[in-house]
Short mmCIF file of C-alpha atoms in Angstrom, two decimals:
data_model
loop_
_atom_site.label_atom_id
_atom_site.label_comp_id
_atom_site.label_asym_id
_atom_site.label_seq_id
_atom_site.Cartn_x
_atom_site.Cartn_y
_atom_site.Cartn_z
CA UNK S 1 -38.22 -39.62 28.71
CA UNK S 2 -38.17 -42.22 31.54
CA UNK S 3 -41.33 -42.31 33.65
CA UNK S 4 -40.95 -40.57 36.94
CA UNK S 5 -41.65 -42.36 40.17
CA UNK S 6 -42.89 -40.44 43.13
CA UNK S 7 -42.03 -41.35 46.68
CA UNK S 8 -43.83 -39.26 49.22
CA UNK S 9 -44.30 -39.07 52.93
CA UNK S 10 -47.04 -37.10 54.66
CA UNK S 11 -45.68 -34.29 56.79
CA UNK S 12 -47.36 -31.95 59.27
CA UNK S 13 -48.07 -28.30 58.41
CA UNK S 14 -47.53 -28.80 54.66
CA UNK S 15 -50.96 -29.87 53.43
CA UNK S 16 -52.73 -27.28 51.24
CA UNK S 17 -55.04 -24.82 52.92
CA UNK S 18 -57.94 -25.93 50.71
CA UNK S 19 -57.64 -29.52 52.02
CA UNK S 20 -57.67 -28.24 55.58
CA UNK S 21 -60.76 -26.09 54.95
CA UNK S 22 -62.54 -29.04 53.32
CA UNK S 23 -61.76 -31.26 56.29
CA UNK S 24 -63.05 -28.57 58.64
CA UNK S 25 -66.33 -28.18 56.70
CA UNK S 26 -66.90 -31.97 56.68
CA UNK S 27 -66.31 -32.10 60.42
CA UNK S 28 -68.77 -29.26 61.06
CA UNK S 29 -71.46 -30.83 58.88
CA UNK S 30 -71.36 -34.14 60.80
CA UNK S 31 -71.08 -32.68 64.29
CA UNK S 32 -74.01 -32.59 66.77
CA UNK S 33 -72.63 -29.85 69.01
CA UNK S 34 -72.72 -26.11 68.64
CA UNK S 35 -69.19 -25.62 69.98
CA UNK S 36 -66.93 -23.94 67.43
CA UNK S 37 -64.22 -26.03 65.74
CA UNK S 38 -60.71 -24.60 65.79
CA UNK S 39 -59.11 -23.91 62.43
CA UNK S 40 -56.93 -26.69 60.98
CA UNK S 41 -53.72 -24.85 61.80
CA UNK S 42 -54.61 -24.92 65.52
CA UNK S 43 -55.11 -28.68 65.71
CA UNK S 44 -52.40 -30.86 67.14
CA UNK S 45 -51.03 -33.20 64.46
CA UNK S 46 -51.98 -36.84 64.81
CA UNK S 47 -48.91 -38.95 65.63
CA UNK S 48 -49.09 -42.27 63.80
CA UNK S 49 -46.63 -44.93 64.87
CA UNK S 50 -45.37 -47.70 62.68
CA UNK S 51 -47.65 -50.14 64.51
CA UNK S 52 -50.67 -47.98 63.68
CA UNK S 53 -49.65 -47.81 60.03
CA UNK S 54 -49.09 -51.55 59.80
CA UNK S 55 -52.46 -52.16 61.44
CA UNK S 56 -54.10 -49.85 58.91
CA UNK S 57 -52.36 -51.69 56.12
CA UNK S 58 -53.59 -55.06 57.44
CA UNK S 59 -57.12 -53.68 57.63
CA UNK S 60 -56.88 -52.59 53.96
CA UNK S 61 -55.72 -56.09 53.06
CA UNK S 62 -58.71 -57.55 54.93
CA UNK S 63 -61.11 -55.24 53.05
CA UNK S 64 -59.53 -56.22 49.73
CA UNK S 65 -58.19 -52.77 48.87
CA UNK S 66 -54.68 -54.18 48.42
CA UNK S 67 -53.26 -57.67 48.07
CA UNK S 68 -51.36 -59.31 50.95
CA UNK S 69 -48.08 -58.25 49.31
CA UNK S 70 -49.23 -54.65 49.62
CA UNK S 71 -47.40 -53.51 46.48
CA UNK S 72 -48.00 -50.72 44.05
CA UNK S 73 -48.97 -52.89 41.07
CA UNK S 74 -51.76 -54.65 42.99
CA UNK S 75 -53.15 -51.72 44.89
CA UNK S 76 -56.68 -50.75 43.99
CA UNK S 77 -59.18 -48.47 45.60
CA UNK S 78 -62.28 -50.10 46.95
CA UNK S 79 -65.40 -48.49 45.47
CA UNK S 80 -66.71 -45.91 47.88
CA UNK S 81 -70.26 -46.41 49.02
CA UNK S 82 -72.73 -43.59 48.80
CA UNK S 83 -71.99 -40.94 51.40
CA UNK S 84 -68.63 -42.54 52.39
CA UNK S 85 -65.35 -40.68 51.77
CA UNK S 86 -62.32 -42.65 50.51
CA UNK S 87 -59.80 -43.71 53.15
CA UNK S 88 -56.93 -41.19 53.24
CA UNK S 89 -54.27 -40.30 55.74
CA UNK S 90 -55.44 -37.79 58.27
CA UNK S 91 -54.22 -34.23 57.58
CA UNK S 92 -51.14 -33.49 59.64
CA UNK S 93 -50.33 -37.16 60.36
CA UNK S 94 -46.65 -37.85 60.97
CA UNK S 95 -45.54 -40.97 59.07
CA UNK S 96 -41.77 -40.79 59.55
CA UNK S 97 -41.59 -44.55 60.00
CA UNK S 98 -42.82 -45.39 56.49
CA UNK S 99 -42.06 -44.58 52.89
CA UNK S 100 -44.89 -44.49 50.38
CA UNK S 101 -43.77 -45.49 46.89
CA UNK S 102 -46.53 -45.02 44.33
CA UNK S 103 -49.06 -45.78 47.09
CA UNK S 104 -47.16 -48.89 48.29
CA UNK S 105 -45.84 -48.76 51.84
CA UNK S 106 -42.32 -49.65 52.97
CA UNK S 107 -42.08 -49.91 56.74
CA UNK S 108 -39.06 -49.61 58.98
CA UNK S 109 -39.47 -53.26 60.01
CA UNK S 110 -39.31 -54.46 56.41
CA UNK S 111 -36.01 -52.64 55.89
CA UNK S 112 -34.41 -53.67 59.19
CA UNK S 113 -35.31 -57.36 59.05
CA UNK S 114 -32.87 -58.33 56.24
CA UNK S 115 -30.13 -56.39 58.07
CA UNK S 116 -30.63 -58.00 61.48
CA UNK S 117 -27.53 -60.22 61.41
CA UNK S 118 -25.25 -57.48 60.10
CA UNK S 119 -26.61 -55.02 62.66
CA UNK S 120 -26.02 -57.56 65.42
CA UNK S 121 -22.41 -57.96 64.27
CA UNK S 122 -21.91 -54.18 64.24
CA UNK S 123 -23.37 -53.96 67.72
CA UNK S 124 -20.82 -56.51 68.96
CA UNK S 125 -17.81 -54.96 67.25
CA UNK S 126 -18.38 -51.19 67.16
CA UNK S 127 -18.74 -48.36 69.62
CA UNK S 128 -22.12 -46.66 69.87
CA UNK S 129 -20.95 -43.90 67.52
CA UNK S 130 -19.40 -46.36 65.10
CA UNK S 131 -22.57 -48.46 65.13
CA UNK S 132 -24.73 -45.46 64.31
CA UNK S 133 -22.52 -44.39 61.40
CA UNK S 134 -22.27 -47.81 59.76
CA UNK S 135 -25.88 -48.78 60.51
CA UNK S 136 -27.12 -45.55 58.92
CA UNK S 137 -25.24 -46.40 55.72
CA UNK S 138 -26.60 -49.96 55.68
CA UNK S 139 -30.16 -48.80 56.28
CA UNK S 140 -30.03 -46.12 53.59
CA UNK S 141 -28.73 -48.56 51.00
CA UNK S 142 -31.26 -51.25 51.92
CA UNK S 143 -34.09 -48.71 51.74
CA UNK S 144 -32.94 -47.54 48.32
CA UNK S 145 -32.70 -51.12 47.08
CA UNK S 146 -36.19 -51.86 48.40
CA UNK S 147 -37.52 -48.77 46.60
CA UNK S 148 -35.91 -50.02 43.39
CA UNK S 149 -37.33 -53.50 43.91
CA UNK S 150 -40.82 -52.07 44.35
CA UNK S 151 -40.54 -50.16 41.08
CA UNK S 152 -39.22 -53.20 39.21
CA UNK S 153 -41.81 -55.44 40.84
CA UNK S 154 -44.63 -53.28 39.58
CA UNK S 155 -43.34 -53.57 36.03
CA UNK S 156 -42.47 -57.27 36.26
CA UNK S 157 -45.68 -58.45 37.85
CA UNK S 158 -47.76 -56.73 35.20
CA UNK S 159 -46.14 -58.95 32.57
CA UNK S 160 -46.89 -62.25 34.32
CA UNK S 161 -49.64 -64.55 33.13
CA UNK S 162 -51.75 -66.45 35.64
CA UNK S 163 -49.64 -69.60 35.36
CA UNK S 164 -46.40 -67.81 36.24
CA UNK S 165 -48.07 -65.95 39.11
CA UNK S 166 -49.13 -69.28 40.58
CA UNK S 167 -45.58 -70.56 40.08
CA UNK S 168 -44.15 -67.65 42.07
CA UNK S 169 -46.75 -68.14 44.82
CA UNK S 170 -45.74 -71.79 44.99
CA UNK S 171 -42.05 -70.79 45.20
CA UNK S 172 -42.83 -68.47 48.13
CA UNK S 173 -44.75 -71.25 49.91
CA UNK S 174 -41.92 -73.71 49.36
CA UNK S 175 -39.25 -71.30 50.62
CA UNK S 176 -41.39 -70.40 53.64
CA UNK S 177 -41.90 -74.07 54.53
CA UNK S 178 -38.16 -74.74 54.16
CA UNK S 179 -37.24 -71.86 56.48
CA UNK S 180 -39.79 -72.91 59.09
CA UNK S 181 -38.54 -76.51 58.98
CA UNK S 182 -34.86 -75.55 59.11
CA UNK S 183 -34.82 -72.64 61.55
CA UNK S 184 -37.94 -73.10 63.67
CA UNK S 185 -38.28 -76.85 64.07
CA UNK S 186 -41.30 -76.91 61.80
CA UNK S 187 -43.31 -74.73 64.20
CA UNK S 188 -45.57 -72.20 62.49
CA UNK S 189 -46.23 -70.52 65.85
CA UNK S 190 -42.51 -70.03 66.56
CA UNK S 191 -42.03 -68.52 63.10
CA UNK S 192 -44.94 -66.11 63.55
CA UNK S 193 -43.67 -65.13 67.00
CA UNK S 194 -40.20 -64.51 65.54
CA UNK S 195 -41.66 -62.18 62.89
CA UNK S 196 -43.81 -60.42 65.48
CA UNK S 197 -40.72 -59.62 67.56
CA UNK S 198 -39.32 -57.80 64.53
CA UNK S 199 -42.59 -55.94 63.92
CA UNK S 200 -43.64 -58.08 60.94
CA UNK S 201 -46.65 -60.18 60.02
CA UNK S 202 -46.68 -63.27 57.81
CA UNK S 203 -48.29 -61.27 54.98
CA UNK S 204 -45.63 -58.56 55.10
CA UNK S 205 -42.86 -61.15 55.18
CA UNK S 206 -44.33 -63.13 52.28
CA UNK S 207 -44.79 -59.93 50.28
CA UNK S 208 -41.12 -59.02 50.71
CA UNK S 209 -40.02 -62.54 49.75
CA UNK S 210 -42.25 -62.52 46.66
CA UNK S 211 -40.79 -59.18 45.59
CA UNK S 212 -37.24 -60.47 45.94
CA UNK S 213 -37.89 -63.68 44.01
CA UNK S 214 -39.74 -61.96 41.19
CA UNK S 215 -37.27 -59.09 40.90
CA UNK S 216 -34.36 -61.52 40.90
CA UNK S 217 -35.90 -63.54 38.06
CA UNK S 218 -36.96 -60.47 36.09
CA UNK S 219 -33.60 -58.73 36.32
CA UNK S 220 -31.82 -61.98 35.42
CA UNK S 221 -33.86 -62.30 32.23
CA UNK S 222 -33.42 -58.62 31.45
CA UNK S 223 -29.77 -58.08 32.35
CA UNK S 224 -27.97 -61.40 31.96
CA UNK S 225 -27.74 -61.06 28.14
CA UNK S 226 -25.69 -57.90 28.76
CA UNK S 227 -23.07 -59.80 30.80
CA UNK S 228 -20.02 -60.71 28.75
CA UNK S 229 -16.91 -62.59 29.91
CA UNK S 230 -13.86 -62.87 27.64
CA UNK S 231 -11.34 -65.69 27.73
CA UNK S 232 -8.69 -63.22 28.95
CA UNK S 233 -10.93 -62.53 31.95
CA UNK S 234 -11.10 -66.26 32.71
CA UNK S 235 -7.36 -66.76 32.47
CA UNK S 236 -6.62 -63.65 34.52
CA UNK S 237 -8.97 -64.81 37.28
CA UNK S 238 -7.38 -68.28 37.26
CA UNK S 239 -3.84 -66.93 37.58
CA UNK S 240 -4.83 -64.46 40.30
CA UNK S 241 -6.50 -67.22 42.34
CA UNK S 242 -4.18 -70.19 41.88
CA UNK S 243 -4.37 -71.20 45.58
CA UNK S 244 -8.10 -71.83 45.13
CA UNK S 245 -7.39 -74.38 42.43
CA UNK S 246 -4.42 -75.98 44.19
CA UNK S 247 -4.85 -78.72 46.76
CA UNK S 248 -1.99 -78.77 49.26
CA UNK S 249 -0.23 -81.98 50.20
CA UNK S 250 -1.95 -83.81 53.05
CA UNK S 251 -0.63 -86.44 55.43
CA UNK S 252 -2.51 -88.83 57.67
CA UNK S 253 -1.64 -88.35 61.33
CA UNK S 254 -1.49 -91.63 63.29
CA UNK S 255 -1.14 -91.53 67.08
CA UNK S 256 -0.81 -94.04 69.90
CA UNK S 257 -2.20 -92.23 72.95
CA UNK S 258 -1.22 -93.14 76.50
CA UNK S 259 -2.68 -90.45 78.81
CA UNK S 260 -1.50 -90.74 82.42
CA UNK S 261 -5.06 -90.62 83.75
CA UNK S 262 -5.92 -93.82 81.89
CA UNK S 263 -3.46 -95.72 84.10
CA UNK S 264 -4.95 -94.68 87.44
CA UNK S 265 -6.95 -97.21 89.46
CA UNK S 266 -10.58 -97.46 88.43
CA UNK S 267 -12.72 -94.63 89.80
CA UNK S 268 -9.87 -92.16 90.18
CA UNK S 269 -9.27 -89.06 88.03
CA UNK S 270 -6.02 -87.23 87.42
CA UNK S 271 -7.22 -83.89 88.82
CA UNK S 272 -7.86 -85.32 92.30
CA UNK S 273 -5.31 -88.15 92.43
CA UNK S 274 -2.57 -87.98 95.02
CA UNK S 275 1.15 -87.74 94.24
CA UNK S 276 1.74 -91.46 94.91
CA UNK S 277 -1.09 -92.52 92.60
CA UNK S 278 0.09 -90.12 89.90
CA UNK S 279 3.66 -91.40 90.07
CA UNK S 280 2.48 -95.00 89.78
CA UNK S 281 0.28 -94.14 86.80
CA UNK S 282 3.16 -92.36 85.03
CA UNK S 283 5.37 -95.41 85.55
CA UNK S 284 2.75 -97.77 84.09
CA UNK S 285 2.25 -95.41 81.10
CA UNK S 286 6.01 -95.29 80.48
CA UNK S 287 6.27 -99.10 80.47
CA UNK S 288 3.31 -99.34 78.05
CA UNK S 289 4.85 -96.72 75.76
CA UNK S 290 8.19 -98.55 75.62
CA UNK S 291 6.46 -101.84 74.89
CA UNK S 292 4.34 -100.26 72.13
CA UNK S 293 7.36 -98.58 70.56
CA UNK S 294 9.28 -101.86 70.54
CA UNK S 295 6.31 -103.63 68.91
CA UNK S 296 6.35 -101.18 66.01
CA UNK S 297 9.65 -102.67 64.83
CA UNK S 298 7.88 -105.67 63.28
CA UNK S 299 4.14 -104.90 63.45
CA UNK S 300 1.86 -102.46 61.60
CA UNK S 301 1.16 -99.17 63.37
CA UNK S 302 -2.62 -99.67 63.19
CA UNK S 303 -2.30 -103.08 64.86
CA UNK S 304 -0.12 -101.74 67.68
CA UNK S 305 -2.40 -98.72 68.17
CA UNK S 306 -5.45 -100.98 68.46
CA UNK S 307 -3.69 -102.94 71.23
CA UNK S 308 -1.95 -100.24 73.24
CA UNK S 309 -3.62 -96.87 72.62
CA UNK S 310 -6.00 -95.68 75.35
CA UNK S 311 -8.22 -93.61 73.04
CA UNK S 312 -11.51 -93.99 71.15
CA UNK S 313 -9.40 -93.65 67.97
CA UNK S 314 -7.60 -96.90 68.76
CA UNK S 315 -10.21 -98.91 66.85
CA UNK S 316 -9.42 -96.85 63.74
CA UNK S 317 -5.71 -97.63 64.01
CA UNK S 318 -5.00 -94.38 65.86
CA UNK S 319 -5.88 -92.22 62.82
CA UNK S 320 -6.50 -88.53 63.49
CA UNK S 321 -7.31 -87.94 59.84
CA UNK S 322 -5.51 -86.02 57.09
CA UNK S 323 -3.89 -82.68 57.84
CA UNK S 324 -2.26 -80.13 55.56
CA UNK S 325 -0.29 -78.33 58.26
CA UNK S 326 0.73 -78.89 61.90
CA UNK S 327 -1.99 -78.71 64.52
CA UNK S 328 -2.08 -76.05 67.20
CA UNK S 329 -0.28 -76.46 70.53
CA UNK S 330 0.11 -78.74 72.35
CA UNK S 331 -0.50 -81.18 69.48
CA UNK S 332 2.05 -79.41 67.29
CA UNK S 333 4.62 -81.66 68.99
CA UNK S 334 2.84 -84.67 67.49
CA UNK S 335 1.92 -83.27 64.09
CA UNK S 336 4.99 -81.23 63.10
CA UNK S 337 7.39 -84.20 62.81
CA UNK S 338 5.24 -86.14 60.32
CA UNK S 339 5.81 -83.45 57.67
CA UNK S 340 9.45 -84.57 57.68
CA UNK S 341 8.66 -88.31 57.78
CA UNK S 342 8.37 -90.78 54.97
CA UNK S 343 5.12 -92.69 54.70
CA UNK S 344 4.99 -95.22 57.57
CA UNK S 345 7.77 -93.57 59.63
CA UNK S 346 7.05 -93.04 63.35
CA UNK S 347 8.47 -90.95 66.17
CA UNK S 348 10.11 -91.77 69.48
CA UNK S 349 7.96 -91.66 72.58
CA UNK S 350 6.84 -88.03 73.04
CA UNK S 351 5.86 -86.64 76.43
CA UNK S 352 3.11 -84.02 76.67
CA UNK S 353 1.75 -82.59 79.94
CA UNK S 354 -1.10 -85.10 80.05
CA UNK S 355 0.58 -88.29 78.81
CA UNK S 356 2.87 -90.14 76.40
CA UNK S 357 2.38 -90.39 72.65
CA UNK S 358 3.85 -92.00 69.55
CA UNK S 359 3.10 -90.25 66.24
CA UNK S 360 3.43 -91.66 62.75
CA UNK S 361 2.93 -90.52 59.16
CA UNK S 362 0.23 -92.44 57.34
CA UNK S 363 -0.72 -92.11 53.70
CA UNK S 364 0.64 -89.05 51.89
CA UNK S 365 -1.54 -87.30 49.31
CA UNK S 366 0.66 -85.11 47.10
CA UNK S 367 -0.28 -81.56 46.16
CA UNK S 368 -2.39 -81.21 43.01
CA UNK S 369 -3.44 -78.29 40.81
CA UNK S 370 -6.56 -78.24 38.68
CA UNK S 371 -5.79 -77.37 35.10
CA UNK S 372 -7.23 -74.18 33.59
CA UNK S 373 -9.15 -76.15 30.99
CA UNK S 374 -10.75 -78.13 33.78
CA UNK S 375 -12.03 -75.10 35.69
CA UNK S 376 -12.67 -72.46 33.02
CA UNK S 377 -16.43 -73.13 32.83
CA UNK S 378 -16.64 -72.96 36.61
CA UNK S 379 -14.82 -69.62 36.51
CA UNK S 380 -17.07 -68.38 33.69
CA UNK S 381 -20.22 -69.08 35.74
CA UNK S 382 -18.71 -67.40 38.79
CA UNK S 383 -17.66 -64.26 36.90
CA UNK S 384 -20.97 -64.01 35.07
CA UNK S 385 -22.90 -64.32 38.32
CA UNK S 386 -20.73 -61.72 40.06
CA UNK S 387 -21.08 -59.27 37.17
CA UNK S 388 -24.81 -59.87 36.98
CA UNK S 389 -25.19 -59.16 40.70
CA UNK S 390 -23.29 -55.87 40.37
CA UNK S 391 -25.30 -54.91 37.28
CA UNK S 392 -28.55 -55.81 39.03
CA UNK S 393 -27.76 -53.69 42.10
CA UNK S 394 -26.72 -50.79 39.87
CA UNK S 395 -29.97 -51.09 37.91
CA UNK S 396 -32.08 -51.17 41.08
CA UNK S 397 -30.23 -48.26 42.65
CA UNK S 398 -30.49 -46.20 39.47
CA UNK S 399 -34.27 -46.60 39.49
CA UNK S 400 -34.36 -45.41 43.09
CA UNK S 401 -32.11 -42.44 42.28
CA UNK S 402 -34.41 -41.25 39.50
CA UNK S 403 -37.39 -41.30 41.82
CA UNK S 404 -38.25 -38.52 44.25
CA UNK S 405 -36.81 -39.55 47.63
CA UNK S 406 -37.26 -36.35 49.59
CA UNK S 407 -38.52 -38.29 52.63
CA UNK S 408 -35.75 -40.89 52.68
CA UNK S 409 -33.58 -39.20 55.33
CA UNK S 410 -36.33 -39.01 58.01
CA UNK S 411 -37.13 -42.65 57.27
CA UNK S 412 -33.48 -43.68 57.65
CA UNK S 413 -33.22 -41.84 60.98
CA UNK S 414 -36.43 -43.48 62.23
CA UNK S 415 -35.07 -46.91 61.25
CA UNK S 416 -31.77 -46.17 63.00
CA UNK S 417 -33.63 -45.26 66.19
CA UNK S 418 -35.40 -48.62 66.04
CA UNK S 419 -32.11 -50.47 65.47
CA UNK S 420 -30.56 -48.73 68.49
CA UNK S 421 -33.36 -49.71 70.85
CA UNK S 422 -32.52 -52.42 73.41
CA UNK S 423 -35.67 -54.32 72.42
CA UNK S 424 -34.41 -54.74 68.84
CA UNK S 425 -30.97 -55.81 70.03
CA UNK S 426 -32.48 -58.39 72.36
CA UNK S 427 -34.35 -60.23 69.60
CA UNK S 428 -32.62 -63.47 68.65
CA UNK S 429 -32.29 -64.01 64.87
#
C-alpha cells in the first residue's frame, strides 16, 4: 500500500477538548493574578496572517529547527530545554494562507510568484469575473504541483550523498547569480526588494528553486526510461509539421530612397515647410529619381544607390535585407513587385506619400526542405521531452491527489484574494 501523505491546516473550533483544557491549565499555572480564565471555547481565535507565519518560519530557520529550504525532509525539532514546551501553533489559530504538508509550509506567496506573469496577462485581457475564474484554476493547479514537488523532494533529497547535495547548492547559487545579473543589473538589493514586494525572502525563494531543480532531476532519472518514441511517431510528427522544416524562398529587397524632406534647404523639415519650399523639394527629388533610374541602365544597383539614395542604407547598396513576403503598407508598394522580378530586375520610379523610390530584387534564395533523415533525431528529442514533461506532471499531480488535501480550497481562495489586490497587480515582474 502506498504511504499516505497528510496535508493539514489548523482551523478554529476544531481542536480536541483535551488540548484546550491542557492549554488552560498551563495558563493558570503560570499566571500571577487571581482573576478567573475563561474556558477555551470563549476565547477569540488568534488571527495569524501570512506575514506572521513567514516570520515564524524565519525564526525557526534562525534557531536551526528547519533548514533555509523549510522542507519536510530537513525539518527537525529542536530539543526542548527543561521546563520549555515545544513550539506549536496556538489553539484556534487561523492559517488559511498556508498549507502544511508533512510539517513543511507552503505559503500563498510561494504559489503566486511563479504565476505572476500569467496572472498579469489575465488581468490585462479578462474581465474581473473572468480573471477570478481562470486565476482560481491556475492557483489550484500550481498548489497541487507544489504539494507533489514537496513529497517528491522529501524522497529525492534523502537519497543524495553529500557531494550531490553540494552540487545542487552550487546549481542554485549559479542560477540565482544569473538571474540577478540578467534581470536586476547585478544588484543584490534590487533582487531582494523585488522578492519582498511579492512577500518572499531570499531563503524562501532559494528553497523553491532547489525543490524545482532536484525534483526535475529526480523525475527525469525515474521517468525518462519509461518514455518510448517509435519511428512511426517521428514520421507522423514530421509530416504534420512540414512548414517547420521548410524554409520559404527569400529575396533581397534593394531600395533607392529619395524622401522629399531630404531635398529641403538645410535646417528645414517637411512638417513645417511652406508650400513653395515643398514644391521645390519635390521637383529636385523627381530630377534625382530620373537621373538615378537612367544610371541603372549601365551601372550596378548598389553603386547607384550609394550615389543617389538619401538613406543610411545607401552605404550598404540600398539593401533592406531578405524578406519572405511583402512588407506591410506603405512599403508593400516597394516589396510586392520584387516577388515577380528576376534577380537584378528593378522597378520604375515609385511615389509614396513621403518621397520617391526605386525598388529592385537582389539575390534570390530558393525554398528548401529539410529531409526527414536530417531531422529525425531532433524530432525524437523533442517528442521525448514533451512526453517526459507530461508524464512528470501526471506523476506529481497523482502524488498530490493521493494525499489529504482537505484544506486546499481555503488556501486557493486566500491566494486568489491576494492576486486580486491592487498591491499585487502593481508589482512589476
